[in-house]
PDB file of C-alpha atoms and ligand atoms in Angstrom:
ATOM      1  CA  MET A  11      21.067  12.616 -14.578  1.00 50.00           C
ATOM      2  CA  THR A  12      20.472   8.854 -14.601  1.00 53.00           C
ATOM      3  CA  GLU A  13      16.816   7.985 -14.097  1.00 67.00           C
ATOM      4  CA  THR A  14      16.222   5.917 -10.975  1.00 83.00           C
ATOM      5  CA  THR A  15      13.065   3.881 -10.600  1.00 89.00           C
ATOM      6  CA  TYR A  16      11.459   3.908  -7.174  1.00 97.00           C
ATOM      7  CA  GLN A  17       8.741   1.589  -5.863  1.00 97.00           C
ATOM      8  CA  THR A  18       6.424   4.124  -4.232  1.00 98.00           C
ATOM      9  CA  ILE A  19       7.245   7.509  -5.694  1.00 98.00           C
ATOM     10  CA  LEU A  20       7.473   9.067  -9.146  1.00 98.00           C
ATOM     11  CA  THR A  21      10.326  11.421  -9.988  1.00 98.00           C
ATOM     12  CA  GLU A  22      10.862  13.788 -12.856  1.00 98.00           C
ATOM     13  CA  GLU A  23      13.368  16.483 -13.744  1.00 97.00           C
ATOM     14  CA  LYS A  24      12.108  19.497 -15.701  1.00 97.00           C
ATOM     15  CA  GLU A  25      13.728  22.872 -16.193  1.00 97.00           C
ATOM     16  CA  HIS A  26      16.098  22.446 -13.238  1.00 97.00           C
ATOM     17  CA  ILE A  27      13.314  21.417 -10.884  1.00 98.00           C
ATOM     18  CA  PHE A  28      13.135  17.911  -9.417  1.00 98.00           C
ATOM     19  CA  TYR A  29       9.553  16.673  -8.865  1.00 98.00           C
ATOM     20  CA  ILE A  30       8.800  13.928  -6.339  1.00 98.00           C
ATOM     21  CA  THR A  31       5.247  12.527  -6.271  1.00 98.00           C
ATOM     22  CA  ILE A  32       4.161  10.036  -3.610  1.00 98.00           C
ATOM     23  CA  ASN A  33       2.441   7.332  -5.619  1.00 98.00           C
ATOM     24  CA  ARG A  34       0.122   5.375  -3.286  1.00 98.00           C
ATOM     25  CA  GLU A  35      -3.131   7.062  -4.204  1.00 98.00           C
ATOM     26  CA  ASP A  36      -5.352   4.116  -3.163  1.00 98.00           C
ATOM     27  CA  LYS A  37      -3.927   4.387   0.391  1.00 98.00           C
ATOM     28  CA  LEU A  38      -4.152   8.178   0.392  1.00 98.00           C
ATOM     29  CA  ASN A  39      -0.366   8.246  -0.084  1.00 98.00           C
ATOM     30  CA  ALA A  40       0.180   6.848   3.417  1.00 98.00           C
ATOM     31  CA  LEU A  41       3.878   6.727   4.206  1.00 98.00           C
ATOM     32  CA  ASN A  42       5.145   3.206   4.658  1.00 98.00           C
ATOM     33  CA  ILE A  43       8.790   2.404   5.322  1.00 97.00           C
ATOM     34  CA  GLN A  44       9.495   1.923   1.601  1.00 98.00           C
ATOM     35  CA  THR A  45       7.973   5.316   0.736  1.00 98.00           C
ATOM     36  CA  LEU A  46      10.116   7.108   3.281  1.00 98.00           C
ATOM     37  CA  ALA A  47      13.221   5.276   2.033  1.00 98.00           C
ATOM     38  CA  ASP A  48      12.337   6.197  -1.556  1.00 98.00           C
ATOM     39  CA  ILE A  49      11.828   9.867  -0.646  1.00 98.00           C
ATOM     40  CA  LYS A  50      15.128   9.944   1.245  1.00 98.00           C
ATOM     41  CA  ASN A  51      17.047   8.350  -1.635  1.00 98.00           C
ATOM     42  CA  ALA A  52      15.442  10.687  -4.158  1.00 98.00           C
ATOM     43  CA  ILE A  53      16.306  13.769  -2.113  1.00 98.00           C
ATOM     44  CA  LEU A  54      19.875  12.605  -1.489  1.00 98.00           C
ATOM     45  CA  SER A  55      20.290  11.911  -5.227  1.00 98.00           C
ATOM     46  CA  ILE A  56      20.015  15.627  -6.036  1.00 98.00           C
ATOM     47  CA  TYR A  57      22.092  17.040  -3.128  1.00 97.00           C
ATOM     48  CA  GLU A  58      25.214  17.292  -5.291  1.00 96.00           C
ATOM     49  CA  ASN A  59      23.529  17.750  -8.672  1.00 96.00           C
ATOM     50  CA  PRO A  60      24.327  21.300  -9.875  1.00 94.00           C
ATOM     51  CA  LYS A  61      21.581  21.133 -12.522  1.00 96.00           C
ATOM     52  CA  ILE A  62      18.829  20.861  -9.914  1.00 97.00           C
ATOM     53  CA  LYS A  63      17.854  24.181  -8.353  1.00 96.00           C
ATOM     54  CA  GLY A  64      14.861  23.107  -6.306  1.00 98.00           C
ATOM     55  CA  VAL A  65      12.449  20.321  -5.431  1.00 98.00           C
ATOM     56  CA  ILE A  66       8.652  20.064  -5.436  1.00 99.00           C
ATOM     57  CA  LEU A  67       7.210  17.282  -3.285  1.00 99.00           C
ATOM     58  CA  THR A  68       3.555  16.356  -3.753  1.00 98.00           C
ATOM     59  CA  GLY A  69       1.072  13.476  -3.540  1.00 98.00           C
ATOM     60  CA  LYS A  70      -0.596  11.625  -6.426  1.00 98.00           C
ATOM     61  CA  GLY A  71      -4.247  12.375  -7.042  1.00 98.00           C
ATOM     62  CA  THR A  72      -6.521  15.072  -5.733  1.00 96.00           C
ATOM     63  CA  LYS A  73      -7.407  13.710  -2.304  1.00 98.00           C
ATOM     64  CA  ALA A  74      -4.206  13.427  -0.284  1.00 98.00           C
ATOM     65  CA  PHE A  75      -0.692  14.757   0.026  1.00 98.00           C
ATOM     66  CA  ALA A  76      -0.133  11.972   2.590  1.00 98.00           C
ATOM     67  CA  ALA A  77      -2.690  10.760   5.154  1.00 98.00           C
ATOM     68  CA  GLY A  78      -0.005   9.783   7.642  1.00 98.00           C
ATOM     69  CA  ALA A  79       2.314   6.934   8.425  1.00 98.00           C
ATOM     70  CA  ASP A  80       0.935   3.612   7.200  1.00 98.00           C
ATOM     71  CA  ILE A  81      -1.241   2.451  10.101  1.00 97.00           C
ATOM     72  CA  ALA A  82      -1.668  -1.053   8.659  1.00 97.00           C
ATOM     73  CA  GLU A  83       2.115  -1.440   8.524  1.00 97.00           C
ATOM     74  CA  PHE A  84       2.920  -0.240  12.057  1.00 97.00           C
ATOM     75  CA  ALA A  85      -0.149  -1.604  13.890  1.00 96.00           C
ATOM     76  CA  ASN A  86       1.772  -4.683  15.103  1.00 95.00           C
ATOM     77  CA  PHE A  87       5.131  -3.036  15.772  1.00 97.00           C
ATOM     78  CA  THR A  88       6.964  -3.704  19.043  1.00 97.00           C
ATOM     79  CA  VAL A  89       8.555  -0.978  21.186  1.00 97.00           C
ATOM     80  CA  GLU A  90      11.872  -1.595  19.410  1.00 97.00           C
ATOM     81  CA  GLU A  91      10.275  -1.416  15.953  1.00 98.00           C
ATOM     82  CA  GLY A  92       8.333   1.715  16.916  1.00 97.00           C
ATOM     83  CA  THR A  93      11.516   3.385  18.151  1.00 97.00           C
ATOM     84  CA  ARG A  94      13.359   2.447  14.953  1.00 98.00           C
ATOM     85  CA  MET A  95      10.420   3.688  12.850  1.00 98.00           C
ATOM     86  CA  SER A  96      10.638   7.062  14.582  1.00 98.00           C
ATOM     87  CA  GLN A  97      14.447   7.250  14.336  1.00 97.00           C
ATOM     88  CA  ASP A  98      14.345   6.388  10.626  1.00 98.00           C
ATOM     89  CA  GLY A  99      11.510   8.858   9.968  1.00 98.00           C
ATOM     90  CA  HIS A 100      13.417  11.608  11.760  1.00 97.00           C
ATOM     91  CA  ALA A 101      16.447  10.864   9.545  1.00 98.00           C
ATOM     92  CA  VAL A 102      14.395  11.068   6.320  1.00 98.00           C
ATOM     93  CA  LEU A 103      12.812  14.373   7.297  1.00 98.00           C
ATOM     94  CA  ARG A 104      16.195  15.759   8.388  1.00 97.00           C
ATOM     95  CA  ALA A 105      17.540  14.876   4.911  1.00 98.00           C
ATOM     96  CA  ILE A 106      14.781  17.059   3.450  1.00 98.00           C
ATOM     97  CA  GLU A 107      15.280  19.866   5.977  1.00 98.00           C
ATOM     98  CA  HIS A 108      19.032  19.936   5.291  1.00 96.00           C
ATOM     99  CA  CYS A 109      18.734  19.632   1.520  1.00 98.00           C
ATOM    100  CA  PRO A 110      20.981  22.347   0.044  1.00 96.00           C
ATOM    101  CA  LYS A 111      18.289  23.137  -2.574  1.00 98.00           C
ATOM    102  CA  PRO A 112      14.902  24.593  -1.626  1.00 98.00           C
ATOM    103  CA  VAL A 113      12.238  21.923  -1.141  1.00 98.00           C
ATOM    104  CA  ILE A 114       8.597  23.017  -1.493  1.00 99.00           C
ATOM    105  CA  ALA A 115       5.706  20.852  -0.324  1.00 99.00           C
ATOM    106  CA  ALA A 116       2.809  21.145  -2.782  1.00 99.00           C
ATOM    107  CA  ILE A 117      -0.013  20.008  -0.517  1.00 99.00           C
ATOM    108  CA  ASN A 118      -2.831  18.799  -2.750  1.00 98.00           C
ATOM    109  CA  GLY A 119      -5.147  17.304  -0.084  1.00 98.00           C
ATOM    110  CA  PHE A 120      -4.932  15.655   3.330  1.00 98.00           C
ATOM    111  CA  ALA A 121      -1.647  16.260   5.187  1.00 99.00           C
ATOM    112  CA  LEU A 122      -2.253  14.281   8.351  1.00 98.00           C
ATOM    113  CA  GLY A 123       0.099  12.850  10.954  1.00 98.00           C
ATOM    114  CA  GLY A 124       3.299  11.821   9.180  1.00 98.00           C
ATOM    115  CA  GLY A 125       2.017  13.618   6.066  1.00 98.00           C
ATOM    116  CA  ASN A 126       1.906  16.925   7.896  1.00 98.00           C
ATOM    117  CA  GLU A 127       5.272  16.134   9.469  1.00 98.00           C
ATOM    118  CA  LEU A 128       6.686  15.478   6.002  1.00 98.00           C
ATOM    119  CA  ALA A 129       5.299  18.798   4.748  1.00 99.00           C
ATOM    120  CA  MET A 130       6.742  20.599   7.778  1.00 98.00           C
ATOM    121  CA  SER A 131      10.238  19.271   7.008  1.00 98.00           C
ATOM    122  CA  CYS A 132      10.107  21.056   3.637  1.00 98.00           C
ATOM    123  CA  HIS A 133      11.395  24.626   3.474  1.00 98.00           C
ATOM    124  CA  ILE A 134       8.177  26.138   2.095  1.00 98.00           C
ATOM    125  CA  ARG A 135       4.566  24.883   2.033  1.00 99.00           C
ATOM    126  CA  VAL A 136       1.977  25.766  -0.602  1.00 99.00           C
ATOM    127  CA  CYS A 137      -1.449  24.152  -0.459  1.00 98.00           C
ATOM    128  CA  ALA A 138      -4.607  23.758  -2.501  1.00 98.00           C
ATOM    129  CA  GLU A 139      -7.800  25.355  -1.162  1.00 98.00           C
ATOM    130  CA  LYS A 140      -9.249  21.993  -0.146  1.00 98.00           C
ATOM    131  CA  ALA A 141      -6.127  20.751   1.710  1.00 98.00           C
ATOM    132  CA  LYS A 142      -6.605  19.613   5.304  1.00 98.00           C
ATOM    133  CA  PHE A 143      -4.050  19.418   8.075  1.00 98.00           C
ATOM    134  CA  GLY A 144      -3.772  17.740  11.446  1.00 98.00           C
ATOM    135  CA  GLN A 145      -1.850  15.556  13.859  1.00 98.00           C
ATOM    136  CA  PRO A 146      -4.505  12.956  14.769  1.00 98.00           C
ATOM    137  CA  GLU A 147      -2.071  10.480  16.410  1.00 98.00           C
ATOM    138  CA  VAL A 148      -3.756  10.770  19.817  1.00 97.00           C
ATOM    139  CA  ASN A 149      -6.799   9.080  18.245  1.00 97.00           C
ATOM    140  CA  LEU A 150      -4.555   6.050  17.694  1.00 97.00           C
ATOM    141  CA  GLY A 151      -3.104   6.025  21.200  1.00 96.00           C
ATOM    142  CA  ILE A 152       0.280   7.398  20.111  1.00 97.00           C
ATOM    143  CA  ILE A 153       2.019  10.733  19.502  1.00 97.00           C
ATOM    144  CA  PRO A 154       3.656  12.121  16.361  1.00 98.00           C
ATOM    145  CA  GLY A 155       6.898  10.234  15.660  1.00 98.00           C
ATOM    146  CA  TYR A 156       8.442  12.174  12.795  1.00 98.00           C
ATOM    147  CA  ALA A 157       9.351  15.321  14.755  1.00 97.00           C
ATOM    148  CA  GLY A 158       5.804  16.705  14.657  1.00 98.00           C
ATOM    149  CA  THR A 159       5.955  17.811  18.289  1.00 97.00           C
ATOM    150  CA  GLN A 160       9.085  19.802  17.445  1.00 95.00           C
ATOM    151  CA  ARG A 161       8.416  21.287  14.007  1.00 97.00           C
ATOM    152  CA  LEU A 162       4.759  22.156  14.637  1.00 98.00           C
ATOM    153  CA  THR A 163       5.833  24.062  17.750  1.00 97.00           C
ATOM    154  CA  GLN A 164       8.550  25.835  15.747  1.00 95.00           C
ATOM    155  CA  LEU A 165       6.141  26.781  12.963  1.00 97.00           C
ATOM    156  CA  ILE A 166       2.993  27.857  14.798  1.00 98.00           C
ATOM    157  CA  GLY A 167       4.030  28.340  18.450  1.00 97.00           C
ATOM    158  CA  LYS A 168       3.531  26.346  21.627  1.00 97.00           C
ATOM    159  CA  GLY A 169      -0.111  27.051  22.508  1.00 98.00           C
ATOM    160  CA  ARG A 170      -1.453  26.476  19.021  1.00 98.00           C
ATOM    161  CA  ALA A 171       0.712  23.372  18.562  1.00 98.00           C
ATOM    162  CA  LEU A 172      -0.450  21.895  21.857  1.00 98.00           C
ATOM    163  CA  GLU A 173      -4.088  22.467  20.921  1.00 98.00           C
ATOM    164  CA  LEU A 174      -3.707  20.712  17.552  1.00 98.00           C
ATOM    165  CA  LEU A 175      -1.593  17.891  19.028  1.00 98.00           C
ATOM    166  CA  MET A 176      -3.989  17.222  21.918  1.00 98.00           C
ATOM    167  CA  THR A 177      -7.326  17.620  20.131  1.00 98.00           C
ATOM    168  CA  GLY A 178      -6.243  15.869  16.925  1.00 98.00           C
ATOM    169  CA  ASP A 179      -8.388  18.512  15.162  1.00 98.00           C
ATOM    170  CA  ILE A 180      -8.289  18.612  11.380  1.00 98.00           C
ATOM    171  CA  ILE A 181      -7.988  22.190  10.098  1.00 98.00           C
ATOM    172  CA  ASP A 182      -8.661  23.656   6.660  1.00 98.00           C
ATOM    173  CA  ALA A 183      -6.286  25.507   4.359  1.00 98.00           C
ATOM    174  CA  ASN A 184      -7.231  29.015   5.422  1.00 98.00           C
ATOM    175  CA  THR A 185      -6.812  28.157   9.101  1.00 98.00           C
ATOM    176  CA  ALA A 186      -3.400  26.653   8.258  1.00 98.00           C
ATOM    177  CA  LEU A 187      -2.499  29.903   6.483  1.00 98.00           C
ATOM    178  CA  GLN A 188      -3.648  31.978   9.436  1.00 98.00           C
ATOM    179  CA  LEU A 189      -1.570  29.817  11.816  1.00 98.00           C
ATOM    180  CA  GLY A 190       1.538  30.102   9.626  1.00 98.00           C
ATOM    181  CA  LEU A 191       1.554  26.399   8.857  1.00 98.00           C
ATOM    182  CA  VAL A 192       1.494  27.143   5.113  1.00 98.00           C
ATOM    183  CA  ASN A 193       2.957  30.025   3.117  1.00 98.00           C
ATOM    184  CA  HIS A 194       0.260  30.193   0.405  1.00 98.00           C
ATOM    185  CA  VAL A 195      -3.199  28.811  -0.382  1.00 98.00           C
ATOM    186  CA  VAL A 196      -4.072  28.600  -4.090  1.00 98.00           C
ATOM    187  CA  PRO A 197      -6.759  26.983  -6.279  1.00 98.00           C
ATOM    188  CA  ALA A 198      -5.857  23.319  -6.910  1.00 98.00           C
ATOM    189  CA  GLU A 199      -5.085  23.882 -10.587  1.00 98.00           C
ATOM    190  CA  GLN A 200      -2.475  26.523  -9.673  1.00 98.00           C
ATOM    191  CA  LEU A 201      -0.727  24.471  -6.992  1.00 98.00           C
ATOM    192  CA  ILE A 202       2.299  23.310  -8.971  1.00 98.00           C
ATOM    193  CA  SER A 203       2.631  26.537 -10.944  1.00 98.00           C
ATOM    194  CA  LYS A 204       2.712  28.552  -7.706  1.00 98.00           C
ATOM    195  CA  CYS A 205       5.552  26.322  -6.430  1.00 98.00           C
ATOM    196  CA  GLU A 206       7.350  26.712  -9.765  1.00 98.00           C
ATOM    197  CA  GLU A 207       6.910  30.486  -9.584  1.00 98.00           C
ATOM    198  CA  ILE A 208       8.663  30.541  -6.190  1.00 98.00           C
ATOM    199  CA  LEU A 209      11.460  28.240  -7.363  1.00 98.00           C
ATOM    200  CA  ASN A 210      11.905  30.279 -10.540  1.00 97.00           C
ATOM    201  CA  LYS A 211      12.679  33.301  -8.359  1.00 97.00           C
ATOM    202  CA  ILE A 212      15.259  31.305  -6.391  1.00 96.00           C
ATOM    203  CA  LYS A 213      16.767  29.528  -9.438  1.00 92.00           C
ATOM    204  CA  ASN A 214      18.996  32.390 -10.541  1.00 89.00           C
ATOM    205  CA  LYS A 215      20.331  33.275  -7.103  1.00 91.00           C
ATOM    206  CA  ALA A 216      23.786  32.107  -6.001  1.00 90.00           C
ATOM    207  CA  PRO A 217      23.438  28.392  -5.140  1.00 91.00           C
ATOM    208  CA  LEU A 218      25.953  28.569  -2.290  1.00 91.00           C
ATOM    209  CA  ALA A 219      24.058  31.482  -0.772  1.00 91.00           C
ATOM    210  CA  ILE A 220      20.772  29.557  -0.970  1.00 94.00           C
ATOM    211  CA  ALA A 221      22.353  26.491   0.683  1.00 92.00           C
ATOM    212  CA  SER A 222      23.840  28.720   3.353  1.00 91.00           C
ATOM    213  CA  VAL A 223      20.516  30.452   4.091  1.00 92.00           C
ATOM    214  CA  ILE A 224      18.905  27.028   4.579  1.00 92.00           C
ATOM    215  CA  GLU A 225      21.610  25.865   6.991  1.00 90.00           C
ATOM    216  CA  CYS A 226      21.701  29.132   8.942  1.00 90.00           C
ATOM    217  CA  VAL A 227      17.936  29.092   9.456  1.00 90.00           C
ATOM    218  CA  ASN A 228      18.070  25.398  10.416  1.00 90.00           C
ATOM    219  CA  ALA A 229      20.815  26.225  12.939  1.00 88.00           C
ATOM    220  CA  PHE A 230      18.404  28.471  14.829  1.00 87.00           C
ATOM    221  CA  TYR A 231      16.494  25.351  15.899  1.00 86.00           C
ATOM    222  CA  GLU A 232      19.305  22.856  16.419  1.00 80.00           C
ATOM    223  CA  LYS A 233      19.559  23.582  20.128  1.00 73.00           C
ATOM    224  CA  ARG A 234      16.178  21.911  20.532  1.00 58.00           C
ATOM    225  CA  MET A 235      17.507  18.497  19.555  1.00 58.00           C
ATOM    226  CA  ASP A 236      16.740  17.132  23.020  1.00 75.00           C
ATOM    227  CA  GLY A 237      13.046  17.356  22.207  1.00 74.00           C
ATOM    228  CA  ASN A 238      13.635  15.158  19.181  1.00 78.00           C
ATOM    229  CA  THR A 239      15.365  12.485  21.261  1.00 83.00           C
ATOM    230  CA  LEU A 240      12.565  12.589  23.799  1.00 81.00           C
ATOM    231  CA  GLU A 241       9.953  12.232  21.053  1.00 87.00           C
ATOM    232  CA  VAL A 242      11.703   9.181  19.552  1.00 86.00           C
ATOM    233  CA  ASN A 243      11.851   7.458  22.948  1.00 86.00           C
ATOM    234  CA  GLU A 244       8.278   8.356  23.876  1.00 88.00           C
ATOM    235  CA  PHE A 245       6.946   7.304  20.466  1.00 92.00           C
ATOM    236  CA  GLY A 246       8.667   3.923  20.655  1.00 93.00           C
ATOM    237  CA  ASN A 247       7.335   3.260  24.146  1.00 91.00           C
ATOM    238  CA  PHE A 248       3.745   3.706  22.970  1.00 93.00           C
ATOM    239  CA  PHE A 249       4.122   0.535  20.958  1.00 95.00           C
ATOM    240  CA  GLY A 250       4.064  -1.354  24.276  1.00 94.00           C
ATOM    241  CA  SER A 251       0.750   0.219  25.377  1.00 93.00           C
ATOM    242  CA  GLU A 252      -2.714  -1.306  25.271  1.00 93.00           C
ATOM    243  CA  ASP A 253      -4.184   1.962  23.982  1.00 91.00           C
ATOM    244  CA  PHE A 254      -1.918   1.771  20.902  1.00 94.00           C
ATOM    245  CA  ILE A 255      -3.290  -1.697  20.060  1.00 95.00           C
ATOM    246  CA  GLU A 256      -6.830  -0.411  20.648  1.00 94.00           C
ATOM    247  CA  GLY A 257      -6.297   2.811  18.624  1.00 94.00           C
ATOM    248  CA  THR A 258      -4.803   1.166  15.560  1.00 95.00           C
ATOM    249  CA  SER A 259      -7.234  -1.789  15.684  1.00 96.00           C
ATOM    250  CA  ALA A 260     -10.163   0.649  15.865  1.00 95.00           C
ATOM    251  CA  PHE A 261      -8.893   2.509  12.773  1.00 95.00           C
ATOM    252  CA  LEU A 262      -8.373  -0.681  10.779  1.00 95.00           C
ATOM    253  CA  GLU A 263     -11.759  -2.077  11.901  1.00 96.00           C
ATOM    254  CA  LYS A 264     -13.382   1.306  11.088  1.00 95.00           C
ATOM    255  CA  ARG A 265     -14.821   1.835  14.597  1.00 95.00           C
ATOM    256  CA  GLN A 266     -14.475   4.280  17.487  1.00 93.00           C
ATOM    257  CA  ALA A 267     -11.496   3.633  19.834  1.00 91.00           C
ATOM    258  CA  ASN A 268     -12.111   2.958  23.526  1.00 90.00           C
ATOM    259  CA  PHE A 269      -8.974   3.981  25.461  1.00 88.00           C
ATOM    260  CA  ILE A 270      -8.232   2.789  28.993  1.00 87.00           C
ATOM    261  CA  GLY A 271      -5.049   4.688  29.811  1.00 81.00           C
ATOM    262  CA  LYS A 272      -2.662   1.732  29.821  1.00 87.00           C
TER     263      LYS A 272
HETATM  264  N1  COA B  20      -2.415   4.388   6.903  1.00 95.82           N
HETATM  265  C1  COA B  20      -2.829   3.341   6.190  1.00 95.82           C
HETATM  266  N2  COA B  20      -3.873   3.373   5.383  1.00 95.82           N
HETATM  267  C2  COA B  20      -4.533   4.541   5.287  1.00 95.82           C
HETATM  268  C3  COA B  20      -4.166   5.672   5.998  1.00 95.82           C
HETATM  269  C4  COA B  20      -3.042   5.569   6.841  1.00 95.82           C
HETATM  270  N3  COA B  20      -2.583   6.610   7.544  1.00 95.82           N
HETATM  271  N4  COA B  20      -5.032   6.676   5.708  1.00 95.82           N
HETATM  272  C5  COA B  20      -5.901   6.171   4.834  1.00 95.82           C
HETATM  273  N5  COA B  20      -5.602   4.876   4.570  1.00 95.82           N
HETATM  274  C6  COA B  20      -6.295   3.953   3.670  1.00 95.82           C
HETATM  275  C7  COA B  20      -7.607   3.492   4.273  1.00 95.82           C
HETATM  276  O1  COA B  20      -7.386   2.421   5.202  1.00 95.82           O
HETATM  277  C8  COA B  20      -8.349   3.077   3.031  1.00 95.82           C
HETATM  278  O2  COA B  20      -7.836   1.829   2.609  1.00 95.82           O
HETATM  279  P1  COA B  20      -8.884   0.681   2.117  1.00 95.82           P
HETATM  280  O3  COA B  20      -9.556   1.263   0.923  1.00 95.82           O
HETATM  281  O4  COA B  20      -7.973  -0.470   1.783  1.00 95.82           O
HETATM  282  O5  COA B  20      -9.818   0.429   3.276  1.00 95.82           O
HETATM  283  C9  COA B  20      -7.894   4.086   1.996  1.00 95.82           C
HETATM  284  O6  COA B  20      -6.655   4.636   2.480  1.00 95.82           O
HETATM  285  C10 COA B  20      -8.867   5.236   1.812  1.00 95.82           C
HETATM  286  O7  COA B  20      -9.093   5.823   3.097  1.00 95.82           O
HETATM  287  P2  COA B  20     -10.550   6.027   3.740  1.00 95.82           P
HETATM  288  O8  COA B  20     -10.390   6.068   5.229  1.00 95.82           O
HETATM  289  O9  COA B  20     -11.503   5.016   3.184  1.00 95.82           O
HETATM  290  O10 COA B  20     -10.912   7.466   3.159  1.00 95.82           O
HETATM  291  P3  COA B  20     -11.939   8.507   3.790  1.00 95.82           P
HETATM  292  O11 COA B  20     -12.137   9.542   2.750  1.00 95.82           O
HETATM  293  O12 COA B  20     -13.133   7.818   4.365  1.00 95.82           O
HETATM  294  O13 COA B  20     -11.142   9.182   5.033  1.00 95.82           O
HETATM  295  C11 COA B  20      -9.232  10.131   6.148  1.00 95.82           C
HETATM  296  C12 COA B  20      -9.996   9.951   4.810  1.00 95.82           C
HETATM  297  C13 COA B  20      -7.927  10.824   5.830  1.00 95.82           C
HETATM  298  C14 COA B  20     -10.057  10.999   7.098  1.00 95.82           C
HETATM  299  C15 COA B  20      -8.998   8.732   6.788  1.00 95.82           C
HETATM  300  O14 COA B  20      -8.397   7.892   5.812  1.00 95.82           O
HETATM  301  C16 COA B  20      -8.079   8.749   7.992  1.00 95.82           C
HETATM  302  O15 COA B  20      -8.498   9.130   9.081  1.00 95.82           O
HETATM  303  N6  COA B  20      -6.812   8.313   7.807  1.00 95.82           N
HETATM  304  C17 COA B  20      -5.874   8.158   8.892  1.00 95.82           C
HETATM  305  C18 COA B  20      -5.341   9.498   9.306  1.00 95.82           C
HETATM  306  C19 COA B  20      -4.387   9.322  10.461  1.00 95.82           C
HETATM  307  O16 COA B  20      -4.741   8.945  11.560  1.00 95.82           O
HETATM  308  N7  COA B  20      -3.110   9.631  10.193  1.00 95.82           N
HETATM  309  C20 COA B  20      -2.085   9.562  11.189  1.00 95.82           C
HETATM  310  C21 COA B  20      -1.390   8.238  11.150  1.00 95.82           C
HETATM  311  S1  COA B  20      -0.057   8.209  12.321  1.00 95.82           S
END
């Protein structure tokens, strides 16, 4: 396989596993547009590669998997830019969800907002004991824009999803396990080896059968595509609201937001 250099992620191929590491540690691996493009290109690069039997997606460092979409980048977006951001994000996460090889999120720390949405687009989630999860977008005067309203509901059910989405609560690893948001919680030093252990079981199975299982399970949810369209439109519209300007400004100025409902 030819090595491709990406701006915001690191990639490595080892024993038929493709490793993707989000490499913006100083920004808690926040997902800017470049990062999402890099992840999408990296995932697409292995779709047709018969040597690759699975993917592990993680974040650099010990603090964050990804602390969300990059607030500094989108704080001044217009309605049109916000809508495009959501459409593009949906497309990246769909590329992961429809990857014909199993993709495991190795969640090493914070998985917030877009970070949790990214993890939820993976086929399996394994996290370290100190990982934290949440969809805190309502604190910023917006809603999740990378299919969080859809995949969180699919994974943990309507009532639990609504509570997390409306409170913006941050939950710990064991709560995430109890809710079904993650498959396994392991000590940090065993995070990657646990993911490798799962992929090593899948590695020797028939590749076409694995790809087919992924697509058949995905098909169960396809009828809910209307919710995705609604989310994209709603998300974009928030970029025209005063509360969005207040929410993102408050985060960047490190102060409490004061929302007015406009
Ligand atoms: N977008 C852009 N930058 C982010 C970010 C995000 N989602 N999350 C963290 N960062 C940046 C911070 O601005 C800070 O940058 P700076 O050093 O240049 O000021 C750096 O990452 C470290 O974050 P900091 O907030 O200082 O770390 P902390 O340990 O005090 O808090 C969090 C950690 C995760 C609780 C906090 O960073 C946070 O609330 N992040 C935003 C989470 C969020 O709302 N995500 C959803 C976005 S849609």
